XYZ file of C-alpha atoms in Angstrom:
300
model
C -19.200 -41.688 32.172
C -21.053 -39.591 29.596
C -19.799 -36.423 31.327
C -16.186 -37.629 31.098
C -16.554 -38.453 27.404
C -18.048 -35.029 26.662
C -15.271 -33.291 28.633
C -12.576 -35.154 26.712
C -14.295 -34.303 23.418
C -14.474 -30.597 24.253
C -10.802 -30.482 25.292
C -9.803 -32.269 22.083
C -11.861 -29.832 20.051
C -10.205 -26.844 21.730
C -6.748 -28.267 21.033
C -7.723 -28.860 17.400
C -8.977 -25.301 16.979
C -5.807 -23.853 18.504
C -3.630 -26.009 16.257
C -5.689 -24.960 13.246
C -5.278 -21.326 14.247
C -1.535 -21.776 14.689
C -0.923 -23.516 11.380
C -3.163 -20.981 9.703
C -0.597 -18.402 10.829
C 2.193 -20.363 9.181
C 0.272 -20.836 5.950
C -0.285 -17.103 5.664
C 3.239 -16.015 6.477
C 2.646 -15.187 10.128
C 0.548 -12.118 9.364
C -2.966 -13.497 9.800
C -4.596 -11.893 12.840
C -6.211 -14.256 15.345
C -8.571 -11.630 16.744
C -11.652 -10.168 15.116
C -9.673 -7.250 13.668
C -8.627 -9.391 10.712
C -6.382 -7.848 8.106
C -5.292 -9.851 5.069
C -1.893 -8.192 4.938
C -0.427 -10.772 2.568
C -2.595 -9.853 -0.417
C -4.338 -6.518 -0.051
C -6.313 -4.781 -2.779
C -6.096 -1.084 -1.910
C -7.894 0.675 -4.763
C -9.029 0.257 -8.340
C -10.643 2.292 -11.082
C -10.813 3.335 -14.724
C -9.404 6.139 -16.839
C -12.050 7.311 -19.323
C -11.152 8.274 -22.893
C -12.988 11.605 -22.708
C -10.760 12.965 -19.938
C -8.311 15.728 -20.741
C -4.873 14.727 -21.975
C -3.149 13.108 -19.044
C 0.415 13.668 -17.921
C 1.122 12.977 -14.280
C 3.950 11.722 -12.134
C 3.405 9.114 -9.416
C 5.510 7.578 -6.642
C 3.763 4.950 -4.522
C 4.876 2.318 -2.009
C 2.601 -0.241 -3.680
C 2.163 -2.205 -6.894
C -0.215 -0.866 -9.546
C -1.364 -3.014 -12.465
C -2.798 -1.302 -15.561
C -4.757 -2.821 -18.451
C -5.154 -0.688 -21.593
C -8.656 -1.130 -22.999
C -8.367 1.377 -25.853
C -6.047 4.053 -27.230
C -2.378 4.361 -26.411
C 0.113 6.285 -24.339
C 3.556 6.405 -22.800
C 4.560 5.191 -19.348
C 7.973 6.264 -18.074
C 9.340 4.250 -15.154
C 12.517 5.436 -13.441
C 13.468 7.389 -16.548
C 12.809 4.609 -19.092
C 9.871 5.056 -21.481
C 7.522 2.308 -22.690
C 4.941 2.809 -25.433
C 1.744 0.888 -24.613
C -1.502 0.392 -26.515
C -4.857 -1.373 -26.312
C -4.678 -4.945 -25.018
C -1.357 -4.548 -23.231
C -0.797 -4.466 -19.471
C 1.944 -2.855 -17.447
C 2.939 -3.097 -13.808
C 4.620 -0.455 -11.666
C 6.636 -1.621 -8.658
C 6.784 -0.036 -5.187
C 8.818 3.173 -4.898
C 9.225 3.530 -8.666
C 9.124 6.993 -10.225
C 6.263 6.727 -12.713
C 5.033 9.211 -15.314
C 1.861 8.510 -17.308
C 1.179 10.386 -20.544
C -1.802 9.737 -22.810
C -1.341 9.976 -26.570
C -2.708 13.283 -27.902
C -4.359 11.693 -30.967
C -5.601 8.426 -29.445
C -5.716 8.912 -25.666
C -5.789 5.711 -23.728
C -8.505 4.287 -21.576
C -7.429 1.817 -18.929
C -8.462 -0.109 -15.848
C -6.106 -0.319 -12.892
C -5.752 -1.947 -9.499
C -3.384 -0.988 -6.675
C -2.207 -3.641 -4.230
C 0.463 -4.725 -1.775
C 1.374 -7.740 0.369
C 3.947 -10.503 0.492
C 1.755 -13.132 -1.152
C 0.926 -10.653 -3.895
C 4.652 -9.936 -4.281
C 5.313 -13.658 -4.579
C 2.692 -13.982 -7.325
C 4.293 -11.083 -9.185
C 7.678 -12.836 -8.900
C 6.145 -15.829 -10.707
C 5.288 -13.686 -13.731
C 7.330 -12.119 -16.510
C 6.869 -8.702 -14.906
C 10.019 -7.014 -13.624
C 11.329 -3.469 -13.360
C 13.191 -4.025 -16.628
C 10.183 -5.649 -18.312
C 7.023 -3.987 -16.956
C 4.874 -4.492 -20.095
C 3.155 -7.663 -21.373
C 0.954 -8.362 -24.369
C -2.774 -9.082 -24.490
C -4.129 -11.950 -22.403
C -6.488 -14.110 -24.534
C -9.372 -14.175 -22.051
C -12.868 -12.949 -22.865
C -13.979 -9.869 -20.912
C -10.616 -9.750 -19.156
C -11.220 -6.137 -18.172
C -14.024 -7.253 -15.841
C -11.461 -8.876 -13.539
C -10.229 -5.394 -12.625
C -13.657 -4.527 -11.238
C -12.981 -5.447 -7.604
C -15.936 -3.957 -5.762
C -14.665 -4.599 -2.224
C -11.253 -3.041 -2.892
C -10.048 -0.888 0.007
C -12.872 -1.887 2.360
C -12.301 -2.368 6.096
C -14.742 -5.185 6.804
C -13.248 -8.658 7.175
C -15.531 -10.280 4.600
C -14.807 -7.486 2.096
C -11.028 -7.826 2.518
C -11.309 -11.576 1.957
C -13.352 -11.108 -1.215
C -11.092 -8.386 -2.594
C -7.954 -10.400 -1.838
C -9.453 -13.450 -3.525
C -10.406 -11.492 -6.643
C -6.914 -9.991 -6.782
C -5.347 -13.464 -6.637
C -7.602 -14.612 -9.488
C -6.562 -11.591 -11.565
C -2.847 -12.156 -10.960
C -3.208 -15.874 -11.681
C -3.890 -15.098 -15.347
C -0.556 -13.301 -15.622
C 1.173 -16.243 -13.925
C -0.511 -18.563 -16.450
C 0.029 -16.588 -19.655
C 3.258 -14.745 -18.810
C 5.191 -16.986 -16.396
C 8.625 -16.103 -15.121
C 11.132 -17.305 -17.721
C 13.931 -17.816 -15.205
C 12.971 -20.755 -12.976
C 15.776 -19.848 -10.588
C 14.643 -16.253 -10.271
C 13.654 -16.337 -6.600
C 13.682 -12.864 -5.117
C 15.749 -11.981 -2.073
C 12.537 -10.863 -0.364
C 11.002 -14.329 -0.746
C 14.200 -16.011 0.464
C 14.301 -13.660 3.440
C 10.660 -14.278 4.292
C 11.065 -18.062 4.204
C 14.119 -17.889 6.454
C 12.363 -15.556 8.906
C 9.356 -17.854 9.239
C 11.615 -20.763 10.180
C 13.776 -18.888 12.693
C 11.881 -15.977 14.280
C 11.434 -17.860 17.584
C 15.186 -17.717 18.223
C 15.858 -14.800 20.654
C 19.196 -14.117 18.934
C 17.600 -13.937 15.492
C 17.695 -10.473 13.873
C 17.962 -8.658 10.549
C 21.692 -9.346 10.325
C 20.967 -13.072 10.639
C 18.777 -12.850 7.545
C 21.362 -10.855 5.592
C 24.093 -13.345 6.505
C 21.963 -16.299 5.445
C 21.146 -15.006 1.976
C 24.612 -13.460 1.643
C 23.808 -9.835 0.870
C 24.531 -6.552 2.603
C 22.052 -5.606 5.339
C 21.343 -2.172 3.842
C 20.803 -3.691 0.397
C 18.466 -6.296 1.906
C 16.448 -3.558 3.602
C 15.987 -1.689 0.314
C 15.047 -4.786 -1.703
C 12.646 -6.090 0.941
C 11.000 -2.689 1.342
C 10.686 -2.164 -2.411
C 9.125 -5.565 -3.009
C 6.887 -5.878 0.043
C 6.268 -2.350 1.332
C 7.453 -3.330 4.818
C 10.849 -3.577 6.513
C 12.596 -6.798 7.517
C 12.361 -6.041 11.246
C 8.651 -5.252 10.941
C 8.074 -8.590 9.252
C 10.034 -10.418 11.961
C 8.035 -8.680 14.674
C 4.731 -9.401 12.928
C 5.598 -13.108 12.779
C 6.435 -13.077 16.478
C 3.352 -11.141 17.546
C 1.026 -13.297 15.433
C 2.330 -16.445 17.152
C 2.107 -14.665 20.521
C -1.605 -14.050 19.934
C -2.160 -17.800 19.664
C -0.286 -18.490 22.898
C -1.995 -15.674 24.785
C -5.354 -17.388 24.332
C -4.140 -20.030 26.812
C -4.247 -18.333 30.224
C -2.064 -21.091 31.691
C 0.930 -19.617 29.853
C 2.391 -16.525 31.500
C 2.994 -13.439 29.395
C 6.693 -13.717 30.200
C 6.772 -17.266 28.806
C 4.789 -16.169 25.750
C 7.326 -13.432 25.082
C 10.270 -15.822 25.349
C 8.537 -18.462 23.206
C 8.272 -16.078 20.263
C 11.792 -14.661 20.456
C 11.657 -11.820 23.017
C 13.943 -11.950 26.051
C 12.537 -8.734 27.528
C 8.863 -8.818 28.532
C 8.617 -5.024 28.609
C 9.948 -4.747 25.062
C 7.575 -7.513 23.965
C 4.625 -5.565 25.384
C 5.827 -2.393 23.661
C 6.080 -4.089 20.258
C 2.750 -5.854 20.774
C 0.953 -2.609 21.519
C 2.595 -0.849 18.577
C 1.441 -3.523 16.124
C -1.920 -4.447 17.644
C -3.009 -1.268 19.399
C -3.371 -3.012 22.753
C -1.146 -4.657 25.360
C -0.797 -8.457 25.649
C -2.846 -8.308 28.858
C -5.632 -6.379 27.138
C -5.595 -8.815 24.234
C -5.819 -11.782 26.608
C -8.689 -10.218 28.525
C -10.558 -9.384 25.322
C -10.154 -12.903 23.933
C -10.763 -14.793 27.181
C -12.917 -17.853 26.504
C -12.970 -17.186 22.791
C -13.013 -20.859 21.808
C -15.583 -21.957 24.366
């Protein structure tokens, strides 16, 4: 009798863990890896640093596929974004959006000193959408928080280790939360097309007939325009996001060896097992079979 009770308990525990893993995928937009090669794609801190006052006069042009947030600690300068100039000085912050043409120029008399952090990810993009920041309004005033500059010192930024990515992502969220608090989005209905697209994808990616055109039709914009907006705001394409949602759910199902790879493929929206394997290997660096073998007995 004791053996039966223990067996039932273990099976229940395994089911609970799998359900937790699955819903964890949904909570994090379908991009949370289930294997040990964790990558917090939704809120990634890529790099950070400082610009010292004693450097030579700065004038440089930048185009990145990421967000970069700057905080002016002293001095002043000019930031030109897509041909529009903004004068900024100590205490102010400015944000540059992905794929913007940015030119930074320090003032010759009072050259600026600033801290900066570069980041990407859909959750980070959502946080930005909840602030006053926009391409038309990239500058905000001083945030009344003591030692605010210290929040830009994210030591684990750009690290590969799982624990470091988690810490850096958490620190980035804390930093952005102050902008959400002190400079909230003034338009309560200002929900970006990228966020609308993401929400629709997460509800429908299991449908084999679901594709990029389905998303464009739902939010009523041109497919090419959707691609540009989604790429600019998130740094990834719509089809890549759809495939990442599908592959993340597939990883959960592949843990159960009682489900065939063909059934796994169909369950996450692929009608062709060969194409499923091709996409899986492209995104995860291994085939579904290799993933299953590597993670065999993971929860035991």
